[in-house]
Amino acid sequence: MGIKDLFKSGPSVEVMGDRDIDVPAEPINENQKIVDRLMPSRKKEETRSIKGPIGIDIGTVNIVVAQSRGKDIKAVRQLNAFFTIPYSNITRKTLSRDEIMFFEKNEKLYILGYSAEEFASTFGGDTRKPVESGLLNPKERESISVIKALISRFIREPVKNNEKICFSVPGEPIDRPASVIFHESIIKMHLKSLGYYPIAINEGMAVILSELTGNNFTGIGISMGGGMCNVCLSYLSVPVVTYSIQKGGDYIDKMVGSSVGEMAAKVKAVKEDGFDLSIEPRDRIEIGLHIFYDDLFSTLAQSLQQVLGSSDNIPRFSKPLPIVLSGGTVMPRGCKEKFEKALTEVRLPVTISEILVAEKPLFATAKGALTMAITEDSEI
Amino acid sequence: MPSSVIVYSPDEIRGRIISKTLQVKGIKNLLFTSHFEAEEAINKRPPPVIILDTKKNLASELNFLKTLSNNLLKTTLIVLSNPSDVPVLEEMGIDMVLCIPDPFDPELIFLKARDALAREFSMKSFARVLKQAVLRASRFFFRSLRIIIILAIGLAGGYIYWCISTLPKIGVLDNYSPYEASRVYSYDNKLLTEFYVERRTFIPHEKIPKHVIKAFLAVEDKRFYRHHGVDFIRIISALIKNIRERGFVQGGSTITQQLAKMLFLKPEKTITRKIKEIVLSIQIEGKYTKDEILGLYLNQAYFGTRAYGIEAASQAYFGKSTADINISEAALLAALPKAPSKYSPFKDPKGAFRRRNHVLKRMLVTGFISKKEYKKSLTEPIPDRFHGRKYKAPYFVDYCRTILEDKYGDRLYTSGLKIYTTLDYRMQRIAENAIKNGIKDLQKRGITGVQAALLAIDPKTGWIKAMVGGTNFWDSQFNRVTQAERQPGSAFKPIVYLTALNNGFKPDSTIRDKMFTYVLTNEEGTWTPQNYHDVYRGVVTLKTALALSLNAATVDLAKKVKIKNIIKTAKLVGIKSSIHPFYPSALGASEMTLMEIVYAYAALAYGSRVGPMCIDRIIDREQLALVGPSGTKERVINKKALTGIRQMLRAVILQGTARKARVINRKVYGKTGTTNDYADAWFIGFDDKMVAGVWVGRDGRAPIGENETGARVALPIWIEFMKNL
Ligand SMILES: Nc1ncnc2c1ncn2[C@@H]1O[C@H](COP(=O)(O)OP(=O)(O)OP(=O)(O)O)[C@@H](O)[C@H]1O
Ligand SMILES: [Mg+2]
């Protein structure tokens, strides 16, 4: 697969005035494009040979790395998954020859990324996940090694020591006790060991940095990914409230699957193949998808009411706030309207001006993280 | 540049929010979340302003607070706190003006900080400004003039120093954006609207099309590119005029000065203020280029309909961006800043049209546009529709706005006032529905394009309780309660009869109801008043004559009591429009507004004259009341006459032209009115709590329709309103 120019529609990061906040020092200008490469394993040099700050989004389903390259932003995406097969010398050699991402440990070969999916379908199994619900998967013993390996395949040692790298972390989940500290520290340590200067950014905040440049980074950013939804309310780029709920695209797949008696993978395939929430459902799977999208948006709206309602740090806003939706789960058409409807059912302590959807939902978090890395870089 | 503000908050998020707000608005600051570091920084270099957040834990900040307020005399201390901690802080002697309790409002904190910084006008920059002023003066003006000015500065030096010590600092004003919306409530606590500054979309001067700039130069300040900030020729002539008039009302402002003027919050017309403006103008001219100044001016100016800045105005009036407006649209905008509501195309389309064409003419004369462009632009229509956000009780809200704007100027839009009006929103809804249904009934009879208005007031206080100025505000903002001057027709008659009662007549005194031809005093000609059904009853009582609205009898009575006495009575009950001293006036031929008549009826109904009141009270951000109710009330009708007129107006309902109103099962009083050719239909009436008036007609004064009288058209609306109260 070759390089795909996903960002045909003009500028994706605006140039901002000099007294704005956390803004890239060398604003990436109007002709900027984001280039997406789906299979970095074939030509790893591309990512690595580029100097400068990096933004990285480590999600439940995907890992995305973003860097600026001249006037463009280059974003590379990989599946955050692995698949193990028993070790044998021949297999190892074949893998190496085919430039497949893998590493070996305890007499096993760990296949990484998209290749893991290919292997899984050939061998008739499921891929395994180093990250679950946004955090390192406690059920996988090797999750740390896998994530390290994946990261190292993406980015090698920086040209400049202490190059800035900004990675996204989820907010504290409100529906389940879990700590992000462990997750954050492990990744930080690893990035440091590679020679970087790591900075963590809340995933919702990253969405705001990416999408709300025109509104002084003031508003609510929501990233709806595979494992969770991340929410951040920002005032002039200060994250005032952040949290997450541990429901996302995977939840929809699972619930629809068990409700209509299909494999989650089948549901996922239907969902990702041009499914449209703005038209009437045509079959059982689509009906299920409608129902659980509604369910997810409603949970999200209620959580907003609950969390914002109980926070006493929310300042007075002189004008209504925009909400921006991002993450793979908001790819289907009609998400905006569904969420709008869910919002009418709750009462928020802030008024909402409009609901926006990120231009490229799968890349917004990484792009925001990159913005942060560039800003930090220019400040010192 | 060193930081001018130190922010200390143990709550990191709050601290960052404050710090960022200040930073974004151009105030440099340092943020500390630990005591120790904050103290160290303050001791090293005491800043002019410290913001101290005690919300999290007042107890642990008390000592710090005490040390700061005792040791740093030159520093302004702004204290943020829990509302419940305010008494403690007050006890400690913290300046309450500078204490900001939660709800957490970063913009308010910024405003306070900015004000505090503005007071910091150092001696150093004063000296520089003075030098600059003298230099400029000497460089550009005749020697004699120079001497006068230097002398003046010498003499008035101390005074000027005092003036400018309270001057806004222009550095800070680079990011001038003080806004908190004011909220307008009805008496029953319904939020009617917010008065706010439209988000000022700043457009840089180089993006403003040339013809737009020229339109403004053509009217505002032709000499702009030549003079230096203060147009001395204008100032001198203004001064001479002022001396003559012993006041300070003449404008004489250049664009730079107008910009300087906008930078002050309160409008005041004093010499002190004028000097401040001049000094600020000179400063501005020193710092910015002419183009930048014009750009700043256009971005700051007020264009009416809540539009501050040219971009907001283009959007509000034309629904497009400044970059896209044409010559004629630019000319209309250029006409607005002078008198935004007077020349509003929505209020006075004809006036706005004339004014715009005047601007076009000026553009032609100054050679800014060609003859061809001029001709073409003249024919363009002016906008008739507002492109903005809608609000409740719009005619009333707009009426209040005009009154409040006069009094509070910009503050109305920026200082977060809570304005409690007298309007009863429940009644307002009833009124709006009554009008809507009345218009619908007319449509059923095939009559369209008719306007209607309603005003209801509390006669004891003068409070406006409901006001509908037309059928649809968003189509036409012309307020037919306060702005439409129409002939009241028979609705005026009670004033004639009241005059009679005041002059010894009684309700059952008799007059002649006979066709009679009068010779009009002012005009050459004769006039024969006719009764509606062309039936004449010979001798009738006053009561019957009014109840049946007999024209011939009324003119007979007018002749007896003399027209000049009727005019006197009209003035007494509060009519301000002039009443022409000839007989047709007795039948309501002199034009007046619905508002005037309704207030006149309030006096008729209760014996006391009250003035219109639309505001109950205003609360500012510091929770202080700015105005309380202050209506005047004057007894104007004696007891006997009052009983008489009420009895007669009751007869109109029981036996007269308004018998339909008997469906209301309480005592109501009133009078119908219909003018020639059915151009206006009226009903004005009252019960023991409320006076309400309804008018129906066409803006162009064409007939409503054959036989569409006050009783048939206006009365049903009035009944629906009164019945549903
Ligand atoms: N075209 C599509 N239509 C619907 N859903 C999609 C589409 N593409 C991807 N998704 C869903 O988006 C999710 C992945 O999105 P994303 O990459 O933003 O998540 P992540 O960042 O990996 O996860 P998280 O943020 O929860 O840790 C998956 O559930 C996937 O099924
Ligand atoms: Mg994600």
PDB file of N, CA and C in Angstrom, chain B residues 299-360:
ATOM      1  N   ASN B 299     -12.880  48.888  13.946  1.00  0.00           N
ATOM      2  CA  ASN B 299     -13.108  47.669  14.707  1.00  0.00           C
ATOM      3  C   ASN B 299     -13.746  47.938  16.066  1.00  0.00           C
ATOM      4  N   GLN B 300     -13.700  49.194  16.505  1.00  0.00           N
ATOM      5  CA  GLN B 300     -14.236  49.522  17.822  1.00  0.00           C
ATOM      6  C   GLN B 300     -15.608  50.176  17.760  1.00  0.00           C
ATOM      7  N   ALA B 301     -15.875  50.843  16.657  1.00  0.00           N
ATOM      8  CA  ALA B 301     -17.046  51.708  16.626  1.00  0.00           C
ATOM      9  C   ALA B 301     -18.348  50.925  16.814  1.00  0.00           C
ATOM     10  N   TYR B 302     -19.329  51.614  17.337  1.00  0.00           N
ATOM     11  CA  TYR B 302     -20.638  51.002  17.556  1.00  0.00           C
ATOM     12  C   TYR B 302     -21.580  51.367  16.416  1.00  0.00           C
ATOM     13  N   PHE B 303     -22.179  50.346  15.836  1.00  0.00           N
ATOM     14  CA  PHE B 303     -23.010  50.564  14.649  1.00  0.00           C
ATOM     15  C   PHE B 303     -24.489  50.325  14.906  1.00  0.00           C
ATOM     16  N   GLY B 304     -24.876  50.227  16.183  1.00  0.00           N
ATOM     17  CA  GLY B 304     -26.281  49.931  16.449  1.00  0.00           C
ATOM     18  C   GLY B 304     -26.548  48.444  16.396  1.00  0.00           C
ATOM     19  N   THR B 305     -27.751  48.052  16.749  1.00  0.00           N
ATOM     20  CA  THR B 305     -28.153  46.643  16.825  1.00  0.00           C
ATOM     21  C   THR B 305     -27.064  45.748  17.397  1.00  0.00           C
ATOM     22  N   ARG B 306     -26.470  46.189  18.458  1.00  0.00           N
ATOM     23  CA  ARG B 306     -25.490  45.409  19.201  1.00  0.00           C
ATOM     24  C   ARG B 306     -24.220  45.102  18.423  1.00  0.00           C
ATOM     25  N   ALA B 307     -24.011  45.754  17.328  1.00  0.00           N
ATOM     26  CA  ALA B 307     -22.836  45.426  16.537  1.00  0.00           C
ATOM     27  C   ALA B 307     -21.695  46.377  16.862  1.00  0.00           C
ATOM     28  N   TYR B 308     -20.679  45.860  17.484  1.00  0.00           N
ATOM     29  CA  TYR B 308     -19.470  46.622  17.714  1.00  0.00           C
ATOM     30  C   TYR B 308     -18.436  46.178  16.696  1.00  0.00           C
ATOM     31  N   GLY B 309     -17.890  47.117  15.998  1.00  0.00           N
ATOM     32  CA  GLY B 309     -16.880  46.779  15.002  1.00  0.00           C
ATOM     33  C   GLY B 309     -17.526  46.561  13.649  1.00  0.00           C
ATOM     34  N   ILE B 310     -16.745  46.885  12.632  1.00  0.00           N
ATOM     35  CA  ILE B 310     -17.292  46.874  11.277  1.00  0.00           C
ATOM     36  C   ILE B 310     -17.705  45.481  10.818  1.00  0.00           C
ATOM     37  N   GLU B 311     -16.980  44.471  11.288  1.00  0.00           N
ATOM     38  CA  GLU B 311     -17.299  43.120  10.831  1.00  0.00           C
ATOM     39  C   GLU B 311     -18.658  42.677  11.393  1.00  0.00           C
ATOM     40  N   ALA B 312     -18.834  42.914  12.682  1.00  0.00           N
ATOM     41  CA  ALA B 312     -20.116  42.563  13.291  1.00  0.00           C
ATOM     42  C   ALA B 312     -21.243  43.327  12.611  1.00  0.00           C
ATOM     43  N   ALA B 313     -20.970  44.587  12.275  1.00  0.00           N
ATOM     44  CA  ALA B 313     -21.995  45.410  11.644  1.00  0.00           C
ATOM     45  C   ALA B 313     -22.342  44.877  10.257  1.00  0.00           C
ATOM     46  N   SER B 314     -21.318  44.533   9.474  1.00  0.00           N
ATOM     47  CA  SER B 314     -21.593  43.987   8.139  1.00  0.00           C
ATOM     48  C   SER B 314     -22.455  42.746   8.256  1.00  0.00           C
ATOM     49  N   GLN B 315     -22.134  41.951   9.260  1.00  0.00           N
ATOM     50  CA  GLN B 315     -22.898  40.722   9.457  1.00  0.00           C
ATOM     51  C   GLN B 315     -24.335  41.042   9.861  1.00  0.00           C
ATOM     52  N   ALA B 316     -24.483  41.976  10.812  1.00  0.00           N
ATOM     53  CA  ALA B 316     -25.818  42.267  11.327  1.00  0.00           C
ATOM     54  C   ALA B 316     -26.710  42.886  10.261  1.00  0.00           C
ATOM     55  N   TYR B 317     -26.151  43.797   9.465  1.00  0.00           N
ATOM     56  CA  TYR B 317     -26.994  44.503   8.517  1.00  0.00           C
ATOM     57  C   TYR B 317     -27.140  43.786   7.174  1.00  0.00           C
ATOM     58  N   PHE B 318     -26.048  43.135   6.757  1.00  0.00           N
ATOM     59  CA  PHE B 318     -26.112  42.547   5.415  1.00  0.00           C
ATOM     60  C   PHE B 318     -25.902  41.051   5.398  1.00  0.00           C
ATOM     61  N   GLY B 319     -25.569  40.478   6.556  1.00  0.00           N
ATOM     62  CA  GLY B 319     -25.340  39.040   6.593  1.00  0.00           C
ATOM     63  C   GLY B 319     -24.113  38.635   5.800  1.00  0.00           C
ATOM     64  N   LYS B 320     -23.171  39.542   5.616  1.00  0.00           N
ATOM     65  CA  LYS B 320     -21.929  39.141   4.947  1.00  0.00           C
ATOM     66  C   LYS B 320     -20.729  39.850   5.559  1.00  0.00           C
ATOM     67  N   SER B 321     -19.562  39.451   5.093  1.00  0.00           N
ATOM     68  CA  SER B 321     -18.340  39.979   5.677  1.00  0.00           C
ATOM     69  C   SER B 321     -17.996  41.348   5.088  1.00  0.00           C
ATOM     70  N   THR B 322     -17.238  42.120   5.854  1.00  0.00           N
ATOM     71  CA  THR B 322     -16.827  43.452   5.410  1.00  0.00           C
ATOM     72  C   THR B 322     -16.173  43.402   4.034  1.00  0.00           C
ATOM     73  N   ALA B 323     -15.410  42.342   3.814  1.00  0.00           N
ATOM     74  CA  ALA B 323     -14.679  42.232   2.551  1.00  0.00           C
ATOM     75  C   ALA B 323     -15.639  42.183   1.359  1.00  0.00           C
ATOM     76  N   ASP B 324     -16.884  41.816   1.615  1.00  0.00           N
ATOM     77  CA  ASP B 324     -17.818  41.612   0.503  1.00  0.00           C
ATOM     78  C   ASP B 324     -18.837  42.722   0.310  1.00  0.00           C
ATOM     79  N   ILE B 325     -18.773  43.766   1.115  1.00  0.00           N
ATOM     80  CA  ILE B 325     -19.837  44.762   0.974  1.00  0.00           C
ATOM     81  C   ILE B 325     -19.513  45.745  -0.140  1.00  0.00           C
ATOM     82  N   ASN B 326     -20.566  46.272  -0.771  1.00  0.00           N
ATOM     83  CA  ASN B 326     -20.366  47.168  -1.898  1.00  0.00           C
ATOM     84  C   ASN B 326     -20.387  48.623  -1.452  1.00  0.00           C
ATOM     85  N   ILE B 327     -20.274  49.519  -2.401  1.00  0.00           N
ATOM     86  CA  ILE B 327     -20.148  50.938  -2.075  1.00  0.00           C
ATOM     87  C   ILE B 327     -21.360  51.457  -1.317  1.00  0.00           C
ATOM     88  N   SER B 328     -22.545  51.083  -1.773  1.00  0.00           N
ATOM     89  CA  SER B 328     -23.721  51.652  -1.127  1.00  0.00           C
ATOM     90  C   SER B 328     -23.869  51.106   0.291  1.00  0.00           C
ATOM     91  N   GLU B 329     -23.494  49.844   0.483  1.00  0.00           N
ATOM     92  CA  GLU B 329     -23.548  49.279   1.837  1.00  0.00           C
ATOM     93  C   GLU B 329     -22.525  49.944   2.740  1.00  0.00           C
ATOM     94  N   ALA B 330     -21.354  50.199   2.193  1.00  0.00           N
ATOM     95  CA  ALA B 330     -20.314  50.882   2.959  1.00  0.00           C
ATOM     96  C   ALA B 330     -20.804  52.257   3.378  1.00  0.00           C
ATOM     97  N   ALA B 331     -21.499  52.929   2.471  1.00  0.00           N
ATOM     98  CA  ALA B 331     -21.988  54.265   2.772  1.00  0.00           C
ATOM     99  C   ALA B 331     -23.007  54.218   3.905  1.00  0.00           C
ATOM    100  N   LEU B 332     -23.839  53.202   3.908  1.00  0.00           N
ATOM    101  CA  LEU B 332     -24.828  53.080   4.971  1.00  0.00           C
ATOM    102  C   LEU B 332     -24.113  52.880   6.309  1.00  0.00           C
ATOM    103  N   LEU B 333     -23.115  52.009   6.328  1.00  0.00           N
ATOM    104  CA  LEU B 333     -22.381  51.757   7.566  1.00  0.00           C
ATOM    105  C   LEU B 333     -21.688  53.036   8.045  1.00  0.00           C
ATOM    106  N   ALA B 334     -21.155  53.783   7.109  1.00  0.00           N
ATOM    107  CA  ALA B 334     -20.434  54.998   7.481  1.00  0.00           C
ATOM    108  C   ALA B 334     -21.364  56.000   8.142  1.00  0.00           C
ATOM    109  N   ALA B 335     -22.644  55.908   7.818  1.00  0.00           N
ATOM    110  CA  ALA B 335     -23.603  56.846   8.389  1.00  0.00           C
ATOM    111  C   ALA B 335     -23.950  56.494   9.828  1.00  0.00           C
ATOM    112  N   LEU B 336     -23.693  55.252  10.204  1.00  0.00           N
ATOM    113  CA  LEU B 336     -24.239  54.771  11.476  1.00  0.00           C
ATOM    114  C   LEU B 336     -23.535  55.226  12.765  1.00  0.00           C
ATOM    115  N   PRO B 337     -22.198  55.191  12.857  1.00  0.00           N
ATOM    116  CA  PRO B 337     -21.583  55.464  14.161  1.00  0.00           C
ATOM    117  C   PRO B 337     -22.007  56.789  14.779  1.00  0.00           C
ATOM    118  N   LYS B 338     -22.331  57.769  13.961  1.00  0.00           N
ATOM    119  CA  LYS B 338     -22.750  59.071  14.496  1.00  0.00           C
ATOM    120  C   LYS B 338     -23.993  58.956  15.365  1.00  0.00           C
ATOM    121  N   ALA B 339     -24.991  58.251  14.876  1.00  0.00           N
ATOM    122  CA  ALA B 339     -26.247  58.111  15.621  1.00  0.00           C
ATOM    123  C   ALA B 339     -26.866  56.767  15.267  1.00  0.00           C
ATOM    124  N   PRO B 340     -26.315  55.724  15.879  1.00  0.00           N
ATOM    125  CA  PRO B 340     -26.656  54.363  15.450  1.00  0.00           C
ATOM    126  C   PRO B 340     -28.141  54.065  15.480  1.00  0.00           C
ATOM    127  N   SER B 341     -28.872  54.597  16.472  1.00  0.00           N
ATOM    128  CA  SER B 341     -30.270  54.186  16.451  1.00  0.00           C
ATOM    129  C   SER B 341     -31.096  55.127  15.596  1.00  0.00           C
ATOM    130  N   LYS B 342     -30.648  56.369  15.487  1.00  0.00           N
ATOM    131  CA  LYS B 342     -31.412  57.315  14.687  1.00  0.00           C
ATOM    132  C   LYS B 342     -31.400  56.929  13.204  1.00  0.00           C
ATOM    133  N   TYR B 343     -30.227  56.559  12.725  1.00  0.00           N
ATOM    134  CA  TYR B 343     -30.134  56.231  11.310  1.00  0.00           C
ATOM    135  C   TYR B 343     -30.331  54.754  11.010  1.00  0.00           C
ATOM    136  N   SER B 344     -30.796  53.994  12.015  1.00  0.00           N
ATOM    137  CA  SER B 344     -30.956  52.563  11.785  1.00  0.00           C
ATOM    138  C   SER B 344     -31.941  52.299  10.658  1.00  0.00           C
ATOM    139  N   PRO B 345     -31.536  51.522   9.669  1.00  0.00           N
ATOM    140  CA  PRO B 345     -32.447  51.232   8.549  1.00  0.00           C
ATOM    141  C   PRO B 345     -33.678  50.454   9.000  1.00  0.00           C
ATOM    142  N   PHE B 346     -33.597  49.816  10.158  1.00  0.00           N
ATOM    143  CA  PHE B 346     -34.747  49.038  10.614  1.00  0.00           C
ATOM    144  C   PHE B 346     -35.767  49.920  11.319  1.00  0.00           C
ATOM    145  N   LYS B 347     -35.291  51.048  11.842  1.00  0.00           N
ATOM    146  CA  LYS B 347     -36.221  51.905  12.571  1.00  0.00           C
ATOM    147  C   LYS B 347     -36.765  52.994  11.672  1.00  0.00           C
ATOM    148  N   ASP B 348     -35.889  53.590  10.905  1.00  0.00           N
ATOM    149  CA  ASP B 348     -36.305  54.698  10.062  1.00  0.00           C
ATOM    150  C   ASP B 348     -35.717  54.495   8.678  1.00  0.00           C
ATOM    151  N   PRO B 349     -36.349  53.621   7.895  1.00  0.00           N
ATOM    152  CA  PRO B 349     -35.776  53.284   6.584  1.00  0.00           C
ATOM    153  C   PRO B 349     -35.572  54.516   5.707  1.00  0.00           C
ATOM    154  N   LYS B 350     -36.539  55.432   5.755  1.00  0.00           N
ATOM    155  CA  LYS B 350     -36.419  56.597   4.893  1.00  0.00           C
ATOM    156  C   LYS B 350     -35.249  57.462   5.312  1.00  0.00           C
ATOM    157  N   GLY B 351     -35.145  57.690   6.624  1.00  0.00           N
ATOM    158  CA  GLY B 351     -34.047  58.505   7.141  1.00  0.00           C
ATOM    159  C   GLY B 351     -32.712  57.883   6.803  1.00  0.00           C
ATOM    160  N   ALA B 352     -32.619  56.560   6.984  1.00  0.00           N
ATOM    161  CA  ALA B 352     -31.368  55.858   6.705  1.00  0.00           C
ATOM    162  C   ALA B 352     -31.015  55.976   5.230  1.00  0.00           C
ATOM    163  N   PHE B 353     -32.044  55.897   4.413  1.00  0.00           N
ATOM    164  CA  PHE B 353     -31.857  55.989   2.967  1.00  0.00           C
ATOM    165  C   PHE B 353     -31.280  57.363   2.592  1.00  0.00           C
ATOM    166  N   ARG B 354     -31.909  58.397   3.157  1.00  0.00           N
ATOM    167  CA  ARG B 354     -31.448  59.758   2.884  1.00  0.00           C
ATOM    168  C   ARG B 354     -30.014  59.942   3.345  1.00  0.00           C
ATOM    169  N   ARG B 355     -29.749  59.467   4.541  1.00  0.00           N
ATOM    170  CA  ARG B 355     -28.436  59.633   5.137  1.00  0.00           C
ATOM    171  C   ARG B 355     -27.379  58.894   4.300  1.00  0.00           C
ATOM    172  N   ARG B 356     -27.732  57.699   3.859  1.00  0.00           N
ATOM    173  CA  ARG B 356     -26.789  56.947   3.051  1.00  0.00           C
ATOM    174  C   ARG B 356     -26.471  57.706   1.760  1.00  0.00           C
ATOM    175  N   ASN B 357     -27.533  58.228   1.153  1.00  0.00           N
ATOM    176  CA  ASN B 357     -27.317  58.952  -0.088  1.00  0.00           C
ATOM    177  C   ASN B 357     -26.501  60.207   0.125  1.00  0.00           C
ATOM    178  N   HIS B 358     -26.637  60.786   1.298  1.00  0.00           N
ATOM    179  CA  HIS B 358     -25.817  61.929   1.647  1.00  0.00           C
ATOM    180  C   HIS B 358     -24.334  61.522   1.672  1.00  0.00           C
ATOM    181  N   VAL B 359     -24.068  60.356   2.281  1.00  0.00           N
ATOM    182  CA  VAL B 359     -22.688  59.872   2.329  1.00  0.00           C
ATOM    183  C   VAL B 359     -22.171  59.627   0.910  1.00  0.00           C
ATOM    184  N   LEU B 360     -23.009  59.019   0.090  1.00  0.00           N
ATOM    185  CA  LEU B 360     -22.599  58.759  -1.295  1.00  0.00           C
ATOM    186  C   LEU B 360     -22.253  60.071  -1.997  1.00  0.00           C
TER     187      LEU B 360
END
